[in-house]
Amino acid sequence: MSVTHTLDTSTSRAHPVPSPMKRLTVPKLAAMKGGEPIVMLTAYTARMAQLLDPHCDLLLVGDSLGQVIYGLPSTVPVTLELMCAHGAAVVRGSWHSVVAIDMPFGSYEASPQQAFESAARILKETGAAAVKLEGGEAMAETIAFLTARGIPVIGHVGLTPQAVNALGGYGARGRSEAEAKKILADARAVAEAGCFLLVLEGVMEEIAADATKAVACPTIGIGASPSCDGQVLVTEDMLGLFERTPRFVKRYDDLAARIGDAAALYAAEVRSRAFPGEDQLYRTKK
Ligand code: KIV
């Protein structure tokens, strides 16, 4: 009698759906400067990645998962372990988009060597193609160190949420002339250090437009400018999963209300014994 230890995964929700699309690459994304805008959304789970992947060029496993998935007050407590686990899930759920993973607070700031160890771990454990890290001029040396060692890096300047304790909140940046100059200098520094994309978050529109002209790599805006080379949103914000909608978010659905309605109907049917019905039952054939 032969014994097989192979699981039949055809009944699993995680059963992969083959896709005819070929995965984009970092050089192809970098070459999109000034062309068709780059489409980027956040994803934290395999299923969400499967749904978003055909429509996106880039899926970002953002450390915003701390707030969105884990209910943390900020991104500061997010760990490398969490980023690796969610990053691997998103890579498993995608075939087409480049997957990039946020380096969490505390995993890269101490030195270029610390950043290399963290980034190498992220790429090895997840299969993602790139990492993203926050910070301007102060991070330029680290970005140059990583890119020289084969790690594609996305920069992130303007409102940098990991610095919320220093910034005192999540307000848009660059209202004063000095702050505007600093953001432009940050953008130039990280681009010259070698990042292949640059996220501009929560900045005055003119700053994002000027930065997009000033740097050689594509810029991705979030609360920035339509003249950026691409746009990113947190998917759950875009889907209307939260009651609070920041100014820079456009809601493309009202999922919170629709989930509430579905849960209310389910609860009513369980209580009235309308669910499960005949269609949901297994019966032995007579
Ligand atoms: O953590 C995140 O999701 C991000 C994007 C919003 C840019 O950094």
PDB file of C-alpha atoms and ligand atoms in Angstrom:
ATOM      1  CA  MET A   1       0.000   0.000   0.000  1.00  0.00           C
ATOM      2  CA  SER A   2       1.479   3.348  -0.965  1.00  0.00           C
ATOM      3  CA  VAL A   3       1.281   6.219   1.478  1.00  0.00           C
ATOM      4  CA  THR A   4       1.364   9.787   0.279  1.00  0.00           C
ATOM      5  CA  HIS A   5       2.240  12.728   2.428  1.00  0.00           C
ATOM      6  CA  THR A   6       1.296  15.269  -0.224  1.00  0.00           C
ATOM      7  CA  LEU A   7      -1.589  17.477   0.821  1.00  0.00           C
ATOM      8  CA  ASP A   8      -4.418  17.959  -1.621  1.00  0.00           C
ATOM      9  CA  THR A   9      -4.379  21.765  -1.763  1.00  0.00           C
ATOM     10  CA  SER A  10      -7.083  22.067  -4.394  1.00  0.00           C
ATOM     11  CA  THR A  11      -9.636  22.619  -1.629  1.00  0.00           C
ATOM     12  CA  SER A  12      -7.526  25.252   0.131  1.00  0.00           C
ATOM     13  CA  ARG A  13      -8.339  28.946  -0.057  1.00  0.00           C
ATOM     14  CA  ALA A  14      -4.632  29.517  -0.664  1.00  0.00           C
ATOM     15  CA  HIS A  15      -4.611  27.379  -3.801  1.00  0.00           C
ATOM     16  CA  PRO A  16      -2.613  29.545  -6.217  1.00  0.00           C
ATOM     17  CA  VAL A  17      -4.380  30.870  -9.279  1.00  0.00           C
ATOM     18  CA  PRO A  18      -1.942  30.724 -12.202  1.00  0.00           C
ATOM     19  CA  SER A  19      -1.563  34.062 -13.924  1.00  0.00           C
ATOM     20  CA  PRO A  20      -0.339  34.613 -17.471  1.00  0.00           C
ATOM     21  CA  MET A  21       1.311  37.868 -16.443  1.00  0.00           C
ATOM     22  CA  LYS A  22       5.062  38.122 -16.016  1.00  0.00           C
ATOM     23  CA  ARG A  23       6.422  39.914 -12.928  1.00  0.00           C
ATOM     24  CA  LEU A  24       7.692  43.454 -13.505  1.00  0.00           C
ATOM     25  CA  THR A  25      11.244  44.252 -12.460  1.00  0.00           C
ATOM     26  CA  VAL A  26      12.931  47.062 -10.580  1.00  0.00           C
ATOM     27  CA  PRO A  27      14.759  48.375 -13.720  1.00  0.00           C
ATOM     28  CA  LYS A  28      11.457  48.431 -15.627  1.00  0.00           C
ATOM     29  CA  LEU A  29       9.824  50.480 -12.853  1.00  0.00           C
ATOM     30  CA  ALA A  30      12.804  52.833 -12.677  1.00  0.00           C
ATOM     31  CA  ALA A  31      12.470  53.417 -16.421  1.00  0.00           C
ATOM     32  CA  MET A  32       8.860  54.622 -16.006  1.00  0.00           C
ATOM     33  CA  LYS A  33       9.988  58.179 -15.076  1.00  0.00           C
ATOM     34  CA  GLY A  34       7.852  60.695 -16.969  1.00  0.00           C
ATOM     35  CA  GLY A  35       5.796  57.969 -18.669  1.00  0.00           C
ATOM     36  CA  GLU A  36       2.500  56.312 -17.783  1.00  0.00           C
ATOM     37  CA  PRO A  37       1.943  56.839 -14.031  1.00  0.00           C
ATOM     38  CA  ILE A  38       3.065  54.000 -11.757  1.00  0.00           C
ATOM     39  CA  VAL A  39       0.187  52.350  -9.869  1.00  0.00           C
ATOM     40  CA  MET A  40       1.045  51.323  -6.318  1.00  0.00           C
ATOM     41  CA  LEU A  41      -1.119  50.102  -3.436  1.00  0.00           C
ATOM     42  CA  THR A  42      -0.357  48.583  -0.069  1.00  0.00           C
ATOM     43  CA  ALA A  43      -0.993  44.879   0.561  1.00  0.00           C
ATOM     44  CA  TYR A  44      -0.422  42.883   3.724  1.00  0.00           C
ATOM     45  CA  THR A  45      -2.021  39.517   2.978  1.00  0.00           C
ATOM     46  CA  ALA A  46      -1.860  36.903   0.220  1.00  0.00           C
ATOM     47  CA  ARG A  47      -5.536  37.260  -0.684  1.00  0.00           C
ATOM     48  CA  MET A  48      -5.441  41.035  -0.960  1.00  0.00           C
ATOM     49  CA  ALA A  49      -2.288  40.709  -3.064  1.00  0.00           C
ATOM     50  CA  GLN A  50      -4.100  38.305  -5.425  1.00  0.00           C
ATOM     51  CA  LEU A  51      -6.926  40.808  -5.870  1.00  0.00           C
ATOM     52  CA  LEU A  52      -4.755  43.895  -6.381  1.00  0.00           C
ATOM     53  CA  ASP A  53      -1.886  42.376  -8.338  1.00  0.00           C
ATOM     54  CA  PRO A  54      -3.396  42.459 -11.867  1.00  0.00           C
ATOM     55  CA  HIS A  55      -4.072  46.204 -11.512  1.00  0.00           C
ATOM     56  CA  CYS A  56      -0.815  47.380  -9.956  1.00  0.00           C
ATOM     57  CA  ASP A  57       2.817  47.866 -10.932  1.00  0.00           C
ATOM     58  CA  LEU A  58       4.020  47.771  -7.349  1.00  0.00           C
ATOM     59  CA  LEU A  59       2.619  46.281  -4.139  1.00  0.00           C
ATOM     60  CA  LEU A  60       3.996  47.816  -0.964  1.00  0.00           C
ATOM     61  CA  VAL A  61       3.972  45.828   2.246  1.00  0.00           C
ATOM     62  CA  GLY A  62       3.844  49.019   4.282  1.00  0.00           C
ATOM     63  CA  ASP A  63       4.591  49.215   7.977  1.00  0.00           C
ATOM     64  CA  SER A  64       1.171  50.899   8.080  1.00  0.00           C
ATOM     65  CA  LEU A  65       0.098  47.285   8.720  1.00  0.00           C
ATOM     66  CA  GLY A  66       0.844  48.088  12.365  1.00  0.00           C
ATOM     67  CA  GLN A  67      -2.173  50.370  12.461  1.00  0.00           C
ATOM     68  CA  VAL A  68      -4.330  48.764   9.769  1.00  0.00           C
ATOM     69  CA  ILE A  69      -3.965  45.085  10.764  1.00  0.00           C
ATOM     70  CA  TYR A  70      -2.765  45.161  14.371  1.00  0.00           C
ATOM     71  CA  GLY A  71      -4.513  48.256  15.765  1.00  0.00           C
ATOM     72  CA  LEU A  72      -1.238  49.770  16.980  1.00  0.00           C
ATOM     73  CA  PRO A  73      -1.164  53.523  17.659  1.00  0.00           C
ATOM     74  CA  SER A  74       1.667  54.167  15.171  1.00  0.00           C
ATOM     75  CA  THR A  75       4.184  52.332  12.993  1.00  0.00           C
ATOM     76  CA  VAL A  76       6.897  52.640  15.652  1.00  0.00           C
ATOM     77  CA  PRO A  77       6.267  49.226  17.357  1.00  0.00           C
ATOM     78  CA  VAL A  78       6.282  47.253  14.066  1.00  0.00           C
ATOM     79  CA  THR A  79       8.980  44.553  13.976  1.00  0.00           C
ATOM     80  CA  LEU A  80      11.129  42.925  11.310  1.00  0.00           C
ATOM     81  CA  GLU A  81       9.390  39.592  12.062  1.00  0.00           C
ATOM     82  CA  LEU A  82       5.980  41.074  11.215  1.00  0.00           C
ATOM     83  CA  MET A  83       7.272  42.633   7.994  1.00  0.00           C
ATOM     84  CA  CYS A  84       8.859  39.355   6.903  1.00  0.00           C
ATOM     85  CA  ALA A  85       5.729  37.284   7.614  1.00  0.00           C
ATOM     86  CA  HIS A  86       3.392  39.660   5.751  1.00  0.00           C
ATOM     87  CA  GLY A  87       5.942  40.258   2.992  1.00  0.00           C
ATOM     88  CA  ALA A  88       6.218  36.535   2.237  1.00  0.00           C
ATOM     89  CA  ALA A  89       2.409  36.261   2.116  1.00  0.00           C
ATOM     90  CA  VAL A  90       2.167  39.114  -0.405  1.00  0.00           C
ATOM     91  CA  VAL A  91       4.881  37.610  -2.609  1.00  0.00           C
ATOM     92  CA  ARG A  92       2.978  34.272  -2.560  1.00  0.00           C
ATOM     93  CA  GLY A  93      -0.197  36.066  -3.600  1.00  0.00           C
ATOM     94  CA  SER A  94       1.253  37.994  -6.546  1.00  0.00           C
ATOM     95  CA  TRP A  95       2.659  37.231  -9.991  1.00  0.00           C
ATOM     96  CA  HIS A  96       2.867  40.545 -11.764  1.00  0.00           C
ATOM     97  CA  SER A  97       3.718  43.458  -9.465  1.00  0.00           C
ATOM     98  CA  VAL A  98       7.082  44.245  -7.971  1.00  0.00           C
ATOM     99  CA  VAL A  99       6.760  43.666  -4.209  1.00  0.00           C
ATOM    100  CA  ALA A 100       8.566  46.113  -1.914  1.00  0.00           C
ATOM    101  CA  ILE A 101       8.708  45.881   1.863  1.00  0.00           C
ATOM    102  CA  ASP A 102       9.021  48.656   4.431  1.00  0.00           C
ATOM    103  CA  MET A 103      11.994  48.447   6.760  1.00  0.00           C
ATOM    104  CA  PRO A 104      10.474  48.952  10.206  1.00  0.00           C
ATOM    105  CA  PHE A 105      11.601  51.594  12.696  1.00  0.00           C
ATOM    106  CA  GLY A 106      14.784  50.572  14.488  1.00  0.00           C
ATOM    107  CA  SER A 107      15.902  48.066  11.859  1.00  0.00           C
ATOM    108  CA  TYR A 108      18.106  50.372   9.732  1.00  0.00           C
ATOM    109  CA  GLU A 109      18.870  53.752  11.293  1.00  0.00           C
ATOM    110  CA  ALA A 110      21.860  52.799  13.466  1.00  0.00           C
ATOM    111  CA  SER A 111      24.303  52.136  10.617  1.00  0.00           C
ATOM    112  CA  PRO A 112      24.531  51.064   6.971  1.00  0.00           C
ATOM    113  CA  GLN A 113      25.675  47.642   8.241  1.00  0.00           C
ATOM    114  CA  GLN A 114      22.563  47.249  10.414  1.00  0.00           C
ATOM    115  CA  ALA A 115      20.438  48.289   7.422  1.00  0.00           C
ATOM    116  CA  PHE A 116      22.179  45.745   5.185  1.00  0.00           C
ATOM    117  CA  GLU A 117      21.553  42.900   7.646  1.00  0.00           C
ATOM    118  CA  SER A 118      17.874  43.817   7.999  1.00  0.00           C
ATOM    119  CA  ALA A 119      17.317  44.335   4.275  1.00  0.00           C
ATOM    120  CA  ALA A 120      19.101  41.092   3.372  1.00  0.00           C
ATOM    121  CA  ARG A 121      16.904  39.225   5.854  1.00  0.00           C
ATOM    122  CA  ILE A 122      13.771  40.788   4.364  1.00  0.00           C
ATOM    123  CA  LEU A 123      14.727  39.846   0.800  1.00  0.00           C
ATOM    124  CA  LYS A 124      15.812  36.298   1.764  1.00  0.00           C
ATOM    125  CA  GLU A 125      12.743  35.504   3.889  1.00  0.00           C
ATOM    126  CA  THR A 126      10.114  37.039   1.632  1.00  0.00           C
ATOM    127  CA  GLY A 127      11.280  36.826  -1.971  1.00  0.00           C
ATOM    128  CA  ALA A 128      10.455  40.520  -2.432  1.00  0.00           C
ATOM    129  CA  ALA A 129      12.535  42.617  -4.837  1.00  0.00           C
ATOM    130  CA  ALA A 130      13.051  45.822  -2.883  1.00  0.00           C
ATOM    131  CA  VAL A 131      12.884  47.576   0.468  1.00  0.00           C
ATOM    132  CA  LYS A 132      11.653  51.040   1.416  1.00  0.00           C
ATOM    133  CA  LEU A 133      13.098  53.179   4.174  1.00  0.00           C
ATOM    134  CA  GLU A 134      12.185  56.592   5.544  1.00  0.00           C
ATOM    135  CA  GLY A 135      14.441  59.618   5.839  1.00  0.00           C
ATOM    136  CA  GLY A 136      16.331  62.172   3.782  1.00  0.00           C
ATOM    137  CA  GLU A 137      19.921  63.394   3.866  1.00  0.00           C
ATOM    138  CA  ALA A 138      20.643  61.401   7.038  1.00  0.00           C
ATOM    139  CA  MET A 139      19.833  58.153   5.184  1.00  0.00           C
ATOM    140  CA  ALA A 140      21.771  58.892   1.982  1.00  0.00           C
ATOM    141  CA  GLU A 141      24.897  57.001   3.063  1.00  0.00           C
ATOM    142  CA  THR A 142      22.792  53.965   4.000  1.00  0.00           C
ATOM    143  CA  ILE A 143      20.930  54.011   0.677  1.00  0.00           C
ATOM    144  CA  ALA A 144      24.232  54.182  -1.236  1.00  0.00           C
ATOM    145  CA  PHE A 145      25.585  51.282   0.877  1.00  0.00           C
ATOM    146  CA  LEU A 146      22.545  49.079   0.164  1.00  0.00           C
ATOM    147  CA  THR A 147      22.278  49.840  -3.545  1.00  0.00           C
ATOM    148  CA  ALA A 148      26.018  49.205  -4.036  1.00  0.00           C
ATOM    149  CA  ARG A 149      25.394  45.758  -2.547  1.00  0.00           C
ATOM    150  CA  GLY A 150      22.509  44.762  -4.796  1.00  0.00           C
ATOM    151  CA  ILE A 151      19.557  45.850  -2.662  1.00  0.00           C
ATOM    152  CA  PRO A 152      17.052  48.034  -4.528  1.00  0.00           C
ATOM    153  CA  VAL A 153      15.819  50.825  -2.243  1.00  0.00           C
ATOM    154  CA  ILE A 154      12.747  53.067  -2.349  1.00  0.00           C
ATOM    155  CA  GLY A 155      13.243  56.370  -0.514  1.00  0.00           C
ATOM    156  CA  HIS A 156      10.509  58.118   1.472  1.00  0.00           C
ATOM    157  CA  VAL A 157      10.641  61.824   2.391  1.00  0.00           C
ATOM    158  CA  GLY A 158       8.261  64.584   3.480  1.00  0.00           C
ATOM    159  CA  LEU A 159       5.911  63.249   6.145  1.00  0.00           C
ATOM    160  CA  THR A 160       7.758  60.220   7.507  1.00  0.00           C
ATOM    161  CA  PRO A 161       5.352  58.422   9.888  1.00  0.00           C
ATOM    162  CA  GLN A 162       8.098  56.552  11.781  1.00  0.00           C
ATOM    163  CA  ALA A 163       9.260  60.003  12.992  1.00  0.00           C
ATOM    164  CA  VAL A 164       5.812  60.822  14.449  1.00  0.00           C
ATOM    165  CA  ASN A 165       7.293  61.344  17.910  1.00  0.00           C
ATOM    166  CA  ALA A 166       9.744  63.922  16.582  1.00  0.00           C
ATOM    167  CA  LEU A 167       7.233  65.559  14.214  1.00  0.00           C
ATOM    168  CA  GLY A 168       4.450  65.669  16.822  1.00  0.00           C
ATOM    169  CA  GLY A 169       1.759  64.356  14.459  1.00  0.00           C
ATOM    170  CA  TYR A 170       0.830  63.451  10.903  1.00  0.00           C
ATOM    171  CA  GLY A 171       0.243  66.956   9.491  1.00  0.00           C
ATOM    172  CA  ALA A 172       1.398  67.811   5.964  1.00  0.00           C
ATOM    173  CA  ARG A 173       4.967  69.078   5.697  1.00  0.00           C
ATOM    174  CA  GLY A 174       6.619  71.958   3.886  1.00  0.00           C
ATOM    175  CA  ARG A 175       4.420  74.895   4.878  1.00  0.00           C
ATOM    176  CA  SER A 176       7.421  77.090   5.762  1.00  0.00           C
ATOM    177  CA  GLU A 177      10.125  78.018   3.280  1.00  0.00           C
ATOM    178  CA  ALA A 178      12.799  76.350   5.412  1.00  0.00           C
ATOM    179  CA  GLU A 179      10.856  73.095   5.594  1.00  0.00           C
ATOM    180  CA  ALA A 180      10.162  73.167   1.846  1.00  0.00           C
ATOM    181  CA  LYS A 181      13.893  73.630   1.139  1.00  0.00           C
ATOM    182  CA  LYS A 182      14.762  70.767   3.496  1.00  0.00           C
ATOM    183  CA  ILE A 183      12.295  68.382   1.788  1.00  0.00           C
ATOM    184  CA  LEU A 184      13.750  69.233  -1.628  1.00  0.00           C
ATOM    185  CA  ALA A 185      17.288  68.721  -0.306  1.00  0.00           C
ATOM    186  CA  ASP A 186      16.188  65.374   1.203  1.00  0.00           C
ATOM    187  CA  ALA A 187      14.641  64.272  -2.094  1.00  0.00           C
ATOM    188  CA  ARG A 188      17.799  65.165  -4.038  1.00  0.00           C
ATOM    189  CA  ALA A 189      20.067  63.456  -1.487  1.00  0.00           C
ATOM    190  CA  VAL A 190      18.281  60.092  -1.444  1.00  0.00           C
ATOM    191  CA  ALA A 191      17.814  60.085  -5.232  1.00  0.00           C
ATOM    192  CA  GLU A 192      21.519  60.831  -5.772  1.00  0.00           C
ATOM    193  CA  ALA A 193      22.360  58.086  -3.265  1.00  0.00           C
ATOM    194  CA  GLY A 194      20.702  55.608  -5.617  1.00  0.00           C
ATOM    195  CA  CYS A 195      17.098  54.943  -4.639  1.00  0.00           C
ATOM    196  CA  PHE A 196      15.181  53.712  -7.692  1.00  0.00           C
ATOM    197  CA  LEU A 197      11.856  55.244  -6.592  1.00  0.00           C
ATOM    198  CA  LEU A 198      11.015  57.997  -4.157  1.00  0.00           C
ATOM    199  CA  VAL A 199       7.800  58.244  -2.104  1.00  0.00           C
ATOM    200  CA  LEU A 200       6.762  61.835  -1.379  1.00  0.00           C
ATOM    201  CA  GLU A 201       4.234  61.797   1.454  1.00  0.00           C
ATOM    202  CA  GLY A 202       2.103  64.607   2.868  1.00  0.00           C
ATOM    203  CA  VAL A 203       3.807  67.610   1.297  1.00  0.00           C
ATOM    204  CA  MET A 204       2.623  70.855  -0.265  1.00  0.00           C
ATOM    205  CA  GLU A 205       1.743  70.244  -3.913  1.00  0.00           C
ATOM    206  CA  GLU A 206       4.421  72.580  -5.331  1.00  0.00           C
ATOM    207  CA  ILE A 207       7.161  70.795  -3.383  1.00  0.00           C
ATOM    208  CA  ALA A 208       6.145  67.431  -4.851  1.00  0.00           C
ATOM    209  CA  ALA A 209       6.051  68.927  -8.352  1.00  0.00           C
ATOM    210  CA  ASP A 210       9.495  70.539  -7.878  1.00  0.00           C
ATOM    211  CA  ALA A 211      10.969  67.331  -6.401  1.00  0.00           C
ATOM    212  CA  THR A 212       9.605  65.300  -9.303  1.00  0.00           C
ATOM    213  CA  LYS A 213      11.432  67.624 -11.721  1.00  0.00           C
ATOM    214  CA  ALA A 214      14.575  67.672  -9.585  1.00  0.00           C
ATOM    215  CA  VAL A 215      15.237  63.933  -9.246  1.00  0.00           C
ATOM    216  CA  ALA A 216      16.152  61.346 -11.880  1.00  0.00           C
ATOM    217  CA  CYS A 217      14.097  58.501 -10.365  1.00  0.00           C
ATOM    218  CA  PRO A 218      10.293  58.252 -10.523  1.00  0.00           C
ATOM    219  CA  THR A 219       8.419  59.836  -7.619  1.00  0.00           C
ATOM    220  CA  ILE A 220       5.341  58.256  -6.047  1.00  0.00           C
ATOM    221  CA  GLY A 221       2.917  60.622  -4.369  1.00  0.00           C
ATOM    222  CA  ILE A 222       0.652  60.135  -1.367  1.00  0.00           C
ATOM    223  CA  GLY A 223      -0.896  63.433  -0.356  1.00  0.00           C
ATOM    224  CA  ALA A 224       1.535  65.037  -2.803  1.00  0.00           C
ATOM    225  CA  SER A 225       0.815  65.960  -6.455  1.00  0.00           C
ATOM    226  CA  PRO A 226      -0.777  64.571  -9.629  1.00  0.00           C
ATOM    227  CA  SER A 227       2.502  65.456 -11.363  1.00  0.00           C
ATOM    228  CA  CYS A 228       4.326  62.719  -9.446  1.00  0.00           C
ATOM    229  CA  ASP A 229       5.372  59.748 -11.600  1.00  0.00           C
ATOM    230  CA  GLY A 230       2.940  57.495  -9.732  1.00  0.00           C
ATOM    231  CA  GLN A 231       0.533  57.337  -6.802  1.00  0.00           C
ATOM    232  CA  VAL A 232       0.132  55.118  -3.755  1.00  0.00           C
ATOM    233  CA  LEU A 233      -2.648  54.756  -1.183  1.00  0.00           C
ATOM    234  CA  VAL A 234      -3.208  52.463   1.753  1.00  0.00           C
ATOM    235  CA  THR A 235      -5.651  49.973   0.225  1.00  0.00           C
ATOM    236  CA  GLU A 236      -7.941  49.858   3.272  1.00  0.00           C
ATOM    237  CA  ASP A 237      -8.278  53.686   3.140  1.00  0.00           C
ATOM    238  CA  MET A 238      -9.075  53.562  -0.576  1.00  0.00           C
ATOM    239  CA  LEU A 239     -11.691  50.847   0.025  1.00  0.00           C
ATOM    240  CA  GLY A 240     -13.407  52.849   2.782  1.00  0.00           C
ATOM    241  CA  LEU A 241     -12.649  50.430   5.612  1.00  0.00           C
ATOM    242  CA  PHE A 242     -12.103  53.225   8.101  1.00  0.00           C
ATOM    243  CA  GLU A 243     -14.548  55.907   9.185  1.00  0.00           C
ATOM    244  CA  ARG A 244     -11.845  58.597   9.150  1.00  0.00           C
ATOM    245  CA  THR A 245     -10.812  59.660   5.652  1.00  0.00           C
ATOM    246  CA  PRO A 246      -7.726  61.882   5.544  1.00  0.00           C
ATOM    247  CA  ARG A 247      -7.830  64.679   2.945  1.00  0.00           C
ATOM    248  CA  PHE A 248      -5.398  62.936   0.575  1.00  0.00           C
ATOM    249  CA  VAL A 249      -7.478  59.737   0.389  1.00  0.00           C
ATOM    250  CA  LYS A 250     -10.129  59.156  -2.233  1.00  0.00           C
ATOM    251  CA  ARG A 251     -12.599  56.416  -1.299  1.00  0.00           C
ATOM    252  CA  TYR A 252     -13.364  54.062  -4.153  1.00  0.00           C
ATOM    253  CA  ASP A 253     -15.768  51.948  -2.075  1.00  0.00           C
ATOM    254  CA  ASP A 254     -17.535  51.913   1.286  1.00  0.00           C
ATOM    255  CA  LEU A 255     -16.442  48.472   2.480  1.00  0.00           C
ATOM    256  CA  ALA A 256     -16.919  49.245   6.192  1.00  0.00           C
ATOM    257  CA  ALA A 257     -20.648  49.789   5.638  1.00  0.00           C
ATOM    258  CA  ARG A 258     -20.947  46.787   3.307  1.00  0.00           C
ATOM    259  CA  ILE A 259     -19.160  44.477   5.785  1.00  0.00           C
ATOM    260  CA  GLY A 260     -21.398  45.764   8.592  1.00  0.00           C
ATOM    261  CA  ASP A 261     -24.516  45.048   6.497  1.00  0.00           C
ATOM    262  CA  ALA A 262     -23.300  41.538   5.598  1.00  0.00           C
ATOM    263  CA  ALA A 263     -22.442  40.728   9.232  1.00  0.00           C
ATOM    264  CA  ALA A 264     -25.849  42.000  10.397  1.00  0.00           C
ATOM    265  CA  LEU A 265     -27.642  39.801   7.831  1.00  0.00           C
ATOM    266  CA  TYR A 266     -25.528  36.765   8.816  1.00  0.00           C
ATOM    267  CA  ALA A 267     -26.273  37.365  12.511  1.00  0.00           C
ATOM    268  CA  ALA A 268     -29.999  37.640  11.820  1.00  0.00           C
ATOM    269  CA  GLU A 269     -30.009  34.421   9.755  1.00  0.00           C
ATOM    270  CA  VAL A 270     -28.048  32.465  12.390  1.00  0.00           C
ATOM    271  CA  ARG A 271     -30.453  33.647  15.096  1.00  0.00           C
ATOM    272  CA  SER A 272     -33.514  32.776  13.027  1.00  0.00           C
ATOM    273  CA  ARG A 273     -31.968  29.425  11.887  1.00  0.00           C
ATOM    274  CA  ALA A 274     -32.297  30.528   8.235  1.00  0.00           C
ATOM    275  CA  PHE A 275     -28.548  29.773   7.934  1.00  0.00           C
ATOM    276  CA  PRO A 276     -27.321  27.181   7.142  1.00  0.00           C
ATOM    277  CA  GLY A 277     -29.916  26.366   4.482  1.00  0.00           C
ATOM    278  CA  GLU A 278     -30.309  23.262   2.303  1.00  0.00           C
ATOM    279  CA  ASP A 279     -27.607  24.540  -0.139  1.00  0.00           C
ATOM    280  CA  GLN A 280     -24.959  24.660   2.572  1.00  0.00           C
ATOM    281  CA  LEU A 281     -25.455  21.131   3.963  1.00  0.00           C
ATOM    282  CA  TYR A 282     -23.641  17.864   3.248  1.00  0.00           C
ATOM    283  CA  ARG A 283     -26.053  14.921   3.044  1.00  0.00           C
ATOM    284  CA  THR A 284     -25.250  11.309   2.322  1.00  0.00           C
ATOM    285  CA  LYS A 285     -26.696  10.241  -1.033  1.00  0.00           C
ATOM    286  CA  LYS A 286     -29.572   7.784  -0.613  1.00  0.00           C
TER     287      LYS A 286
HETATM  288  O1  KIV B   1       3.502  52.227   5.371  1.00  0.00           O
HETATM  289  C1  KIV B   1       2.934  52.554   4.321  1.00  0.00           C
HETATM  290  O2  KIV B   1       1.877  52.040   3.965  1.00  0.00           O
HETATM  291  C2  KIV B   1       3.568  53.573   3.491  1.00  0.00           C
HETATM  292  C3  KIV B   1       2.807  54.147   2.347  1.00  0.00           C
HETATM  293  C4  KIV B   1       1.564  54.779   2.751  1.00  0.00           C
HETATM  294  C5  KIV B   1       3.636  55.008   1.485  1.00  0.00           C
HETATM  295  O3  KIV B   1       4.685  53.927   3.733  1.00  0.00           O
END
